[in-house]
PDB file of C-alpha atoms in Angstrom:
ATOM      1  CA  MET A 183      61.002  77.248  89.766  1.00  0.00           C
ATOM      2  CA  ARG A 184      61.558  79.245  92.947  1.00  0.00           C
ATOM      3  CA  PHE A 185      64.594  77.152  93.886  1.00  0.00           C
ATOM      4  CA  LYS A 186      66.497  77.078  90.615  1.00  0.00           C
ATOM      5  CA  ASP A 187      70.257  76.923  91.326  1.00  0.00           C
ATOM      6  CA  LYS A 188      69.588  76.400  95.052  1.00  0.00           C
ATOM      7  CA  ILE A 189      71.016  73.530  97.079  1.00  0.00           C
ATOM      8  CA  ALA A 190      68.868  71.936  99.778  1.00  0.00           C
ATOM      9  CA  ILE A 191      69.305  69.209 102.367  1.00  0.00           C
ATOM     10  CA  VAL A 192      66.251  67.372 103.684  1.00  0.00           C
ATOM     11  CA  THR A 193      66.915  65.013 106.581  1.00  0.00           C
ATOM     12  CA  GLY A 194      64.639  62.048 107.137  1.00  0.00           C
ATOM     13  CA  ALA A 195      63.751  62.272 103.444  1.00  0.00           C
ATOM     14  CA  GLY A 196      63.600  58.540 102.808  1.00  0.00           C
ATOM     15  CA  GLN A 197      59.851  58.335 103.361  1.00  0.00           C
ATOM     16  CA  GLY A 198      56.725  60.131 104.530  1.00  0.00           C
ATOM     17  CA  ILE A 199      56.619  63.913 104.801  1.00  0.00           C
ATOM     18  CA  GLY A 200      60.370  64.246 104.285  1.00  0.00           C
ATOM     19  CA  GLU A 201      60.116  62.429 100.961  1.00  0.00           C
ATOM     20  CA  ALA A 202      57.336  64.790  99.866  1.00  0.00           C
ATOM     21  CA  TYR A 203      59.490  67.774 100.867  1.00  0.00           C
ATOM     22  CA  ALA A 204      62.499  66.534  98.909  1.00  0.00           C
ATOM     23  CA  LYS A 205      60.494  65.826  95.764  1.00  0.00           C
ATOM     24  CA  ALA A 206      58.699  69.184  95.916  1.00  0.00           C
ATOM     25  CA  LEU A 207      61.969  71.109  96.247  1.00  0.00           C
ATOM     26  CA  ALA A 208      63.472  69.190  93.343  1.00  0.00           C
ATOM     27  CA  ALA A 209      60.379  69.865  91.230  1.00  0.00           C
ATOM     28  CA  GLU A 210      60.952  73.593  91.778  1.00  0.00           C
ATOM     29  CA  GLY A 211      64.550  73.436  90.629  1.00  0.00           C
ATOM     30  CA  ALA A 212      66.619  72.717  93.741  1.00  0.00           C
ATOM     31  CA  SER A 213      69.438  70.211  93.891  1.00  0.00           C
ATOM     32  CA  VAL A 214      68.315  68.079  96.827  1.00  0.00           C
ATOM     33  CA  ALA A 215      70.352  65.959  99.208  1.00  0.00           C
ATOM     34  CA  VAL A 216      68.082  63.135 100.374  1.00  0.00           C
ATOM     35  CA  ALA A 217      69.562  62.520 103.820  1.00  0.00           C
ATOM     36  CA  ASP A 218      68.429  59.564 105.890  1.00  0.00           C
ATOM     37  CA  LEU A 219      69.733  56.916 108.274  1.00  0.00           C
ATOM     38  CA  ASN A 220      68.145  54.329 105.973  1.00  0.00           C
ATOM     39  CA  SER A 221      70.416  54.471 102.945  1.00  0.00           C
ATOM     40  CA  GLU A 222      68.207  52.172 100.849  1.00  0.00           C
ATOM     41  CA  GLN A 223      65.231  54.476 101.238  1.00  0.00           C
ATOM     42  CA  ALA A 224      67.379  57.534 100.554  1.00  0.00           C
ATOM     43  CA  ASP A 225      68.684  55.909  97.367  1.00  0.00           C
ATOM     44  CA  ARG A 226      65.145  55.101  96.243  1.00  0.00           C
ATOM     45  CA  VAL A 227      63.907  58.669  96.697  1.00  0.00           C
ATOM     46  CA  ALA A 228      66.983  60.171  95.024  1.00  0.00           C
ATOM     47  CA  LYS A 229      66.575  57.865  92.018  1.00  0.00           C
ATOM     48  CA  GLU A 230      62.888  58.741  91.729  1.00  0.00           C
ATOM     49  CA  ILE A 231      63.742  62.449  91.753  1.00  0.00           C
ATOM     50  CA  GLU A 232      66.332  61.973  89.025  1.00  0.00           C
ATOM     51  CA  ALA A 233      63.935  59.835  86.975  1.00  0.00           C
ATOM     52  CA  SER A 234      61.523  62.775  87.069  1.00  0.00           C
ATOM     53  CA  GLY A 235      64.179  65.121  85.712  1.00  0.00           C
ATOM     54  CA  GLY A 236      65.409  66.525  89.031  1.00  0.00           C
ATOM     55  CA  THR A 237      68.833  66.591  90.650  1.00  0.00           C
ATOM     56  CA  ALA A 238      69.344  64.566  93.825  1.00  0.00           C
ATOM     57  CA  LEU A 239      71.990  62.921  95.950  1.00  0.00           C
ATOM     58  CA  ALA A 240      71.426  60.251  98.591  1.00  0.00           C
ATOM     59  CA  VAL A 241      73.400  60.784 101.804  1.00  0.00           C
ATOM     60  CA  LYS A 242      73.397  58.535 104.856  1.00  0.00           C
ATOM     61  CA  VAL A 243      73.261  60.483 108.119  1.00  0.00           C
ATOM     62  CA  ASP A 244      72.630  59.931 111.811  1.00  0.00           C
ATOM     63  CA  VAL A 245      71.524  63.386 112.908  1.00  0.00           C
ATOM     64  CA  ALA A 246      72.167  62.516 116.565  1.00  0.00           C
ATOM     65  CA  ASP A 247      75.894  62.315 115.791  1.00  0.00           C
ATOM     66  CA  PRO A 248      77.565  65.705 115.221  1.00  0.00           C
ATOM     67  CA  GLU A 249      80.337  64.078 113.166  1.00  0.00           C
ATOM     68  CA  SER A 250      77.796  62.387 110.904  1.00  0.00           C
ATOM     69  CA  ALA A 251      75.985  65.709 110.432  1.00  0.00           C
ATOM     70  CA  ARG A 252      79.259  67.400 109.496  1.00  0.00           C
ATOM     71  CA  ALA A 253      80.091  64.599 107.055  1.00  0.00           C
ATOM     72  CA  MET A 254      76.667  65.066 105.439  1.00  0.00           C
ATOM     73  CA  ALA A 255      77.296  68.773 104.954  1.00  0.00           C
ATOM     74  CA  GLU A 256      80.780  68.174 103.550  1.00  0.00           C
ATOM     75  CA  THR A 257      79.424  65.598 101.077  1.00  0.00           C
ATOM     76  CA  VAL A 258      76.871  68.102  99.785  1.00  0.00           C
ATOM     77  CA  LYS A 259      79.374  70.954  99.573  1.00  0.00           C
ATOM     78  CA  SER A 260      81.845  68.738  97.699  1.00  0.00           C
ATOM     79  CA  ALA A 261      79.157  67.664  95.235  1.00  0.00           C
ATOM     80  CA  TRP A 262      77.481  71.005  94.556  1.00  0.00           C
ATOM     81  CA  GLY A 263      79.594  73.774  96.078  1.00  0.00           C
ATOM     82  CA  GLY A 264      77.541  74.842  99.082  1.00  0.00           C
ATOM     83  CA  ILE A 265      74.233  74.787 100.948  1.00  0.00           C
ATOM     84  CA  ASP A 266      71.307  77.205 100.733  1.00  0.00           C
ATOM     85  CA  HIS A 267      68.477  75.430 102.534  1.00  0.00           C
ATOM     86  CA  LEU A 268      68.191  72.900 105.352  1.00  0.00           C
ATOM     87  CA  VAL A 269      65.067  71.003 106.359  1.00  0.00           C
ATOM     88  CA  ASN A 270      65.487  69.331 109.754  1.00  0.00           C
ATOM     89  CA  ASN A 271      62.830  66.666 109.360  1.00  0.00           C
ATOM     90  CA  ALA A 272      64.532  63.531 110.718  1.00  0.00           C
ATOM     91  CA  ALA A 273      62.946  62.066 113.841  1.00  0.00           C
ATOM     92  CA  ILE A 274      62.148  58.873 115.670  1.00  0.00           C
ATOM     93  CA  TYR A 275      58.404  58.593 115.129  1.00  0.00           C
ATOM     94  CA  GLY A 276      57.187  55.506 113.267  1.00  0.00           C
ATOM     95  CA  GLY A 277      57.450  52.538 115.607  1.00  0.00           C
ATOM     96  CA  MET A 278      58.443  54.729 118.549  1.00  0.00           C
ATOM     97  CA  GLN A 279      57.931  53.288 122.017  1.00  0.00           C
ATOM     98  CA  ILE A 280      54.862  54.643 123.790  1.00  0.00           C
ATOM     99  CA  GLU A 281      56.020  54.760 127.367  1.00  0.00           C
ATOM    100  CA  SER A 282      55.440  56.792 130.501  1.00  0.00           C
ATOM    101  CA  LEU A 283      58.032  59.403 131.423  1.00  0.00           C
ATOM    102  CA  LEU A 284      58.161  57.678 134.800  1.00  0.00           C
ATOM    103  CA  THR A 285      59.133  54.277 133.412  1.00  0.00           C
ATOM    104  CA  VAL A 286      60.797  54.768 130.023  1.00  0.00           C
ATOM    105  CA  ASP A 287      64.292  53.295 129.769  1.00  0.00           C
ATOM    106  CA  PRO A 288      66.816  56.137 130.200  1.00  0.00           C
ATOM    107  CA  GLY A 289      68.885  54.917 127.267  1.00  0.00           C
ATOM    108  CA  TYR A 290      65.905  55.014 124.912  1.00  0.00           C
ATOM    109  CA  TYR A 291      64.833  58.406 126.270  1.00  0.00           C
ATOM    110  CA  ASN A 292      68.288  59.891 125.713  1.00  0.00           C
ATOM    111  CA  ARG A 293      68.548  58.468 122.190  1.00  0.00           C
ATOM    112  CA  PHE A 294      65.056  59.789 121.408  1.00  0.00           C
ATOM    113  CA  LEU A 295      65.960  63.323 122.461  1.00  0.00           C
ATOM    114  CA  ALA A 296      69.336  63.096 120.736  1.00  0.00           C
ATOM    115  CA  VAL A 297      67.553  62.519 117.421  1.00  0.00           C
ATOM    116  CA  ASN A 298      64.312  64.470 117.813  1.00  0.00           C
ATOM    117  CA  MET A 299      65.681  67.504 119.623  1.00  0.00           C
ATOM    118  CA  ASN A 300      69.453  67.779 119.254  1.00  0.00           C
ATOM    119  CA  GLY A 301      69.573  66.493 115.665  1.00  0.00           C
ATOM    120  CA  ALA A 302      68.287  69.799 114.309  1.00  0.00           C
ATOM    121  CA  LEU A 303      71.008  71.678 116.179  1.00  0.00           C
ATOM    122  CA  HIS A 304      73.778  69.355 114.964  1.00  0.00           C
ATOM    123  CA  CYS A 305      72.674  69.724 111.340  1.00  0.00           C
ATOM    124  CA  THR A 306      72.292  73.484 111.629  1.00  0.00           C
ATOM    125  CA  ARG A 307      75.781  73.818 113.088  1.00  0.00           C
ATOM    126  CA  ALA A 308      77.112  71.702 110.226  1.00  0.00           C
ATOM    127  CA  CYS A 309      75.440  73.818 107.521  1.00  0.00           C
ATOM    128  CA  TYR A 310      75.115  77.438 108.617  1.00  0.00           C
ATOM    129  CA  GLU A 311      78.608  78.614 107.655  1.00  0.00           C
ATOM    130  CA  SER A 312      78.144  77.468 104.074  1.00  0.00           C
ATOM    131  CA  MET A 313      74.776  79.253 103.959  1.00  0.00           C
ATOM    132  CA  ALA A 314      76.367  82.446 105.246  1.00  0.00           C
ATOM    133  CA  GLU A 315      79.184  82.211 102.687  1.00  0.00           C
ATOM    134  CA  ARG A 316      76.546  82.066  99.919  1.00  0.00           C
ATOM    135  CA  GLY A 317      74.844  85.205 101.200  1.00  0.00           C
ATOM    136  CA  GLY A 318      72.305  83.617 103.523  1.00  0.00           C
ATOM    137  CA  GLY A 319      69.690  80.902 103.445  1.00  0.00           C
ATOM    138  CA  ALA A 320      66.712  79.393 105.195  1.00  0.00           C
ATOM    139  CA  ILE A 321      66.137  76.542 107.632  1.00  0.00           C
ATOM    140  CA  VAL A 322      62.861  74.820 108.449  1.00  0.00           C
ATOM    141  CA  ASN A 323      62.550  72.537 111.474  1.00  0.00           C
ATOM    142  CA  GLN A 324      59.870  69.869 111.591  1.00  0.00           C
ATOM    143  CA  SER A 325      57.903  70.343 114.801  1.00  0.00           C
ATOM    144  CA  SER A 326      54.462  68.915 115.630  1.00  0.00           C
ATOM    145  CA  THR A 327      51.203  69.964 117.216  1.00  0.00           C
ATOM    146  CA  ALA A 328      52.281  67.551 119.958  1.00  0.00           C
ATOM    147  CA  ALA A 329      54.459  70.416 121.213  1.00  0.00           C
ATOM    148  CA  TRP A 330      51.308  71.961 122.730  1.00  0.00           C
ATOM    149  CA  MET A 331      49.895  68.707 124.143  1.00  0.00           C
ATOM    150  CA  ALA A 332      50.663  66.212 126.887  1.00  0.00           C
ATOM    151  CA  GLY A 333      52.350  63.648 124.690  1.00  0.00           C
ATOM    152  CA  GLY A 334      55.273  62.464 126.776  1.00  0.00           C
ATOM    153  CA  TYR A 335      58.823  62.707 125.528  1.00  0.00           C
ATOM    154  CA  TYR A 336      57.644  63.258 121.956  1.00  0.00           C
ATOM    155  CA  SER A 337      55.928  66.450 123.100  1.00  0.00           C
ATOM    156  CA  ILE A 338      58.975  67.462 125.103  1.00  0.00           C
ATOM    157  CA  ALA A 339      61.249  67.062 122.080  1.00  0.00           C
ATOM    158  CA  LYS A 340      58.947  69.074 119.811  1.00  0.00           C
ATOM    159  CA  ALA A 341      58.413  71.852 122.382  1.00  0.00           C
ATOM    160  CA  ALA A 342      62.179  72.101 122.724  1.00  0.00           C
ATOM    161  CA  LEU A 343      62.486  72.205 118.932  1.00  0.00           C
ATOM    162  CA  ASN A 344      60.148  75.204 118.860  1.00  0.00           C
ATOM    163  CA  ALA A 345      62.366  76.974 121.381  1.00  0.00           C
ATOM    164  CA  LEU A 346      65.449  75.980 119.374  1.00  0.00           C
ATOM    165  CA  THR A 347      63.833  77.499 116.280  1.00  0.00           C
ATOM    166  CA  VAL A 348      63.361  80.867 117.969  1.00  0.00           C
ATOM    167  CA  ASN A 349      66.847  80.921 119.445  1.00  0.00           C
ATOM    168  CA  LEU A 350      68.564  79.918 116.206  1.00  0.00           C
ATOM    169  CA  ALA A 351      66.544  82.544 114.350  1.00  0.00           C
ATOM    170  CA  SER A 352      67.878  85.124 116.784  1.00  0.00           C
ATOM    171  CA  GLU A 353      71.479  83.965 116.467  1.00  0.00           C
ATOM    172  CA  LEU A 354      71.497  83.533 112.684  1.00  0.00           C
ATOM    173  CA  GLY A 355      69.427  86.538 111.608  1.00  0.00           C
ATOM    174  CA  GLY A 356      72.510  88.706 111.358  1.00  0.00           C
ATOM    175  CA  ARG A 357      73.958  86.243 108.847  1.00  0.00           C
ATOM    176  CA  ASN A 358      70.838  86.526 106.682  1.00  0.00           C
ATOM    177  CA  ILE A 359      69.705  83.019 107.630  1.00  0.00           C
ATOM    178  CA  ARG A 360      66.047  82.603 108.514  1.00  0.00           C
ATOM    179  CA  VAL A 361      64.859  79.789 110.796  1.00  0.00           C
ATOM    180  CA  ASN A 362      61.239  78.710 111.044  1.00  0.00           C
ATOM    181  CA  ALA A 363      59.312  75.553 111.884  1.00  0.00           C
ATOM    182  CA  ILE A 364      56.287  73.657 110.625  1.00  0.00           C
ATOM    183  CA  ALA A 365      54.060  71.839 113.124  1.00  0.00           C
ATOM    184  CA  PRO A 366      52.073  69.161 111.281  1.00  0.00           C
ATOM    185  CA  GLY A 367      48.886  67.800 112.769  1.00  0.00           C
ATOM    186  CA  PRO A 368      47.802  64.157 112.374  1.00  0.00           C
ATOM    187  CA  THR A 369      49.035  63.057 108.966  1.00  0.00           C
ATOM    188  CA  ASP A 370      48.227  59.837 107.154  1.00  0.00           C
ATOM    189  CA  THR A 371      51.628  58.211 106.775  1.00  0.00           C
ATOM    190  CA  ALA A 372      52.907  54.706 107.385  1.00  0.00           C
ATOM    191  CA  ALA A 373      54.643  56.031 110.497  1.00  0.00           C
ATOM    192  CA  THR A 374      51.426  57.492 111.946  1.00  0.00           C
ATOM    193  CA  ARG A 375      49.624  54.211 111.352  1.00  0.00           C
ATOM    194  CA  THR A 376      52.186  52.453 113.563  1.00  0.00           C
ATOM    195  CA  VAL A 377      51.783  54.998 116.362  1.00  0.00           C
ATOM    196  CA  VAL A 378      48.042  55.725 116.378  1.00  0.00           C
ATOM    197  CA  PRO A 379      45.817  52.637 116.827  1.00  0.00           C
ATOM    198  CA  GLU A 380      43.076  52.289 114.201  1.00  0.00           C
ATOM    199  CA  PRO A 381      40.178  52.785 116.681  1.00  0.00           C
ATOM    200  CA  PHE A 382      41.651  56.201 117.572  1.00  0.00           C
ATOM    201  CA  ILE A 383      41.656  57.507 113.997  1.00  0.00           C
ATOM    202  CA  GLU A 384      37.942  58.340 113.656  1.00  0.00           C
ATOM    203  CA  PRO A 385      37.661  60.282 116.936  1.00  0.00           C
ATOM    204  CA  LEU A 386      40.902  62.083 116.058  1.00  0.00           C
ATOM    205  CA  VAL A 387      39.521  63.137 112.680  1.00  0.00           C
ATOM    206  CA  ASN A 388      36.256  64.257 114.273  1.00  0.00           C
ATOM    207  CA  SER A 389      38.206  66.551 116.615  1.00  0.00           C
ATOM    208  CA  LEU A 390      39.644  68.500 113.683  1.00  0.00           C
ATOM    209  CA  MET A 391      38.021  71.513 112.069  1.00  0.00           C
ATOM    210  CA  ILE A 392      38.777  69.996 108.663  1.00  0.00           C
ATOM    211  CA  LYS A 393      37.444  66.449 108.973  1.00  0.00           C
ATOM    212  CA  ARG A 394      40.232  64.372 107.509  1.00  0.00           C
ATOM    213  CA  LEU A 395      43.773  63.315 108.237  1.00  0.00           C
ATOM    214  CA  GLY A 396      46.432  65.405 106.600  1.00  0.00           C
ATOM    215  CA  THR A 397      48.618  64.112 103.789  1.00  0.00           C
ATOM    216  CA  PRO A 398      52.341  64.740 103.299  1.00  0.00           C
ATOM    217  CA  GLU A 399      51.444  67.083 100.443  1.00  0.00           C
ATOM    218  CA  ASP A 400      49.371  69.234 102.835  1.00  0.00           C
ATOM    219  CA  HIS A 401      52.627  70.413 104.422  1.00  0.00           C
ATOM    220  CA  VAL A 402      54.574  71.048 101.228  1.00  0.00           C
ATOM    221  CA  GLY A 403      53.110  74.492 100.532  1.00  0.00           C
ATOM    222  CA  ALA A 404      54.135  75.745 103.965  1.00  0.00           C
ATOM    223  CA  LEU A 405      57.658  74.409 103.495  1.00  0.00           C
ATOM    224  CA  LEU A 406      58.145  75.965 100.074  1.00  0.00           C
ATOM    225  CA  PHE A 407      56.821  79.304 101.311  1.00  0.00           C
ATOM    226  CA  LEU A 408      59.055  79.400 104.383  1.00  0.00           C
ATOM    227  CA  LEU A 409      62.173  78.506 102.400  1.00  0.00           C
ATOM    228  CA  SER A 410      61.443  80.885  99.539  1.00  0.00           C
ATOM    229  CA  ASP A 411      62.059  84.597  99.125  1.00  0.00           C
ATOM    230  CA  ASP A 412      58.292  85.076  99.556  1.00  0.00           C
ATOM    231  CA  ALA A 413      59.038  84.683 103.276  1.00  0.00           C
ATOM    232  CA  SER A 414      62.089  86.958 103.276  1.00  0.00           C
ATOM    233  CA  TRP A 415      60.898  88.790 106.432  1.00  0.00           C
ATOM    234  CA  VAL A 416      59.578  85.738 108.259  1.00  0.00           C
ATOM    235  CA  THR A 417      61.763  84.122 110.914  1.00  0.00           C
ATOM    236  CA  GLY A 418      61.421  82.577 114.357  1.00  0.00           C
ATOM    237  CA  GLN A 419      57.892  81.355 113.596  1.00  0.00           C
ATOM    238  CA  VAL A 420      56.139  78.015 114.082  1.00  0.00           C
ATOM    239  CA  LEU A 421      53.411  77.429 111.487  1.00  0.00           C
ATOM    240  CA  ALA A 422      50.837  74.751 112.318  1.00  0.00           C
ATOM    241  CA  THR A 423      49.522  72.828 109.317  1.00  0.00           C
ATOM    242  CA  ASP A 424      46.994  70.769 111.204  1.00  0.00           C
ATOM    243  CA  GLY A 425      43.435  71.024 109.894  1.00  0.00           C
ATOM    244  CA  GLY A 426      42.510  73.212 112.841  1.00  0.00           C
ATOM    245  CA  GLN A 427      43.656  70.846 115.588  1.00  0.00           C
ATOM    246  CA  ILE A 428      45.401  73.467 117.728  1.00  0.00           C
ATOM    247  CA  ILE A 429      44.169  76.969 118.470  1.00  0.00           C
ATOM    248  CA  ARG A 430      46.701  79.459 119.830  1.00  0.00           C
ATOM    249  CA  HIS A 431      45.680  82.982 120.819  1.00  0.00           C
TER     250      HIS A 431
END
């Protein structure tokens, strides 16, 4: 119960890896705000957490909108008194358009970056003062191994998120707030199945050191470590949980 009496927000927690994060934090004692643009999915996850004996609250949020991010934070503070942990997981991924940088519609491109890159900043700005008031906290941003690949605007957003992680860690360290990121490799979720065509799966798996797709649960251990006091001197880092897909020297 590493997170007993702690209050956590997980964005994009209505499905996939975000859902696994929210349930794992609740299982270790945290009160968890299940934040998602899809309110039905957020409600489902929150109810499942409560049915398992945890404490959860469903909150609708559009992370691309600073006002919506602030409203999310205020809802959580009103319900539970503050914020200790933030997981910036929300992203446009499942069903995303696969388009060249040279031809993608500018409106779609701007919306994509507003969610996948700027969303983490909006949510951090909405939450950090409450964390500081409670003596500090921890933030984990959801990056991707795509940050180190040629993957179009998805790669651009995740590379920028890595840089955002380092810069926020620098700015917030003095307030006792740590900021790190997790970079998942190919993970078997409904979203991945809409993005990666079936014939590509086997060669993708064969390229990994560990010959299987990841699961949402494969990333949970990294999240819990980075948010916990076990990582009290770890900040500004990007941890790849990817089965050996990316090697960085």
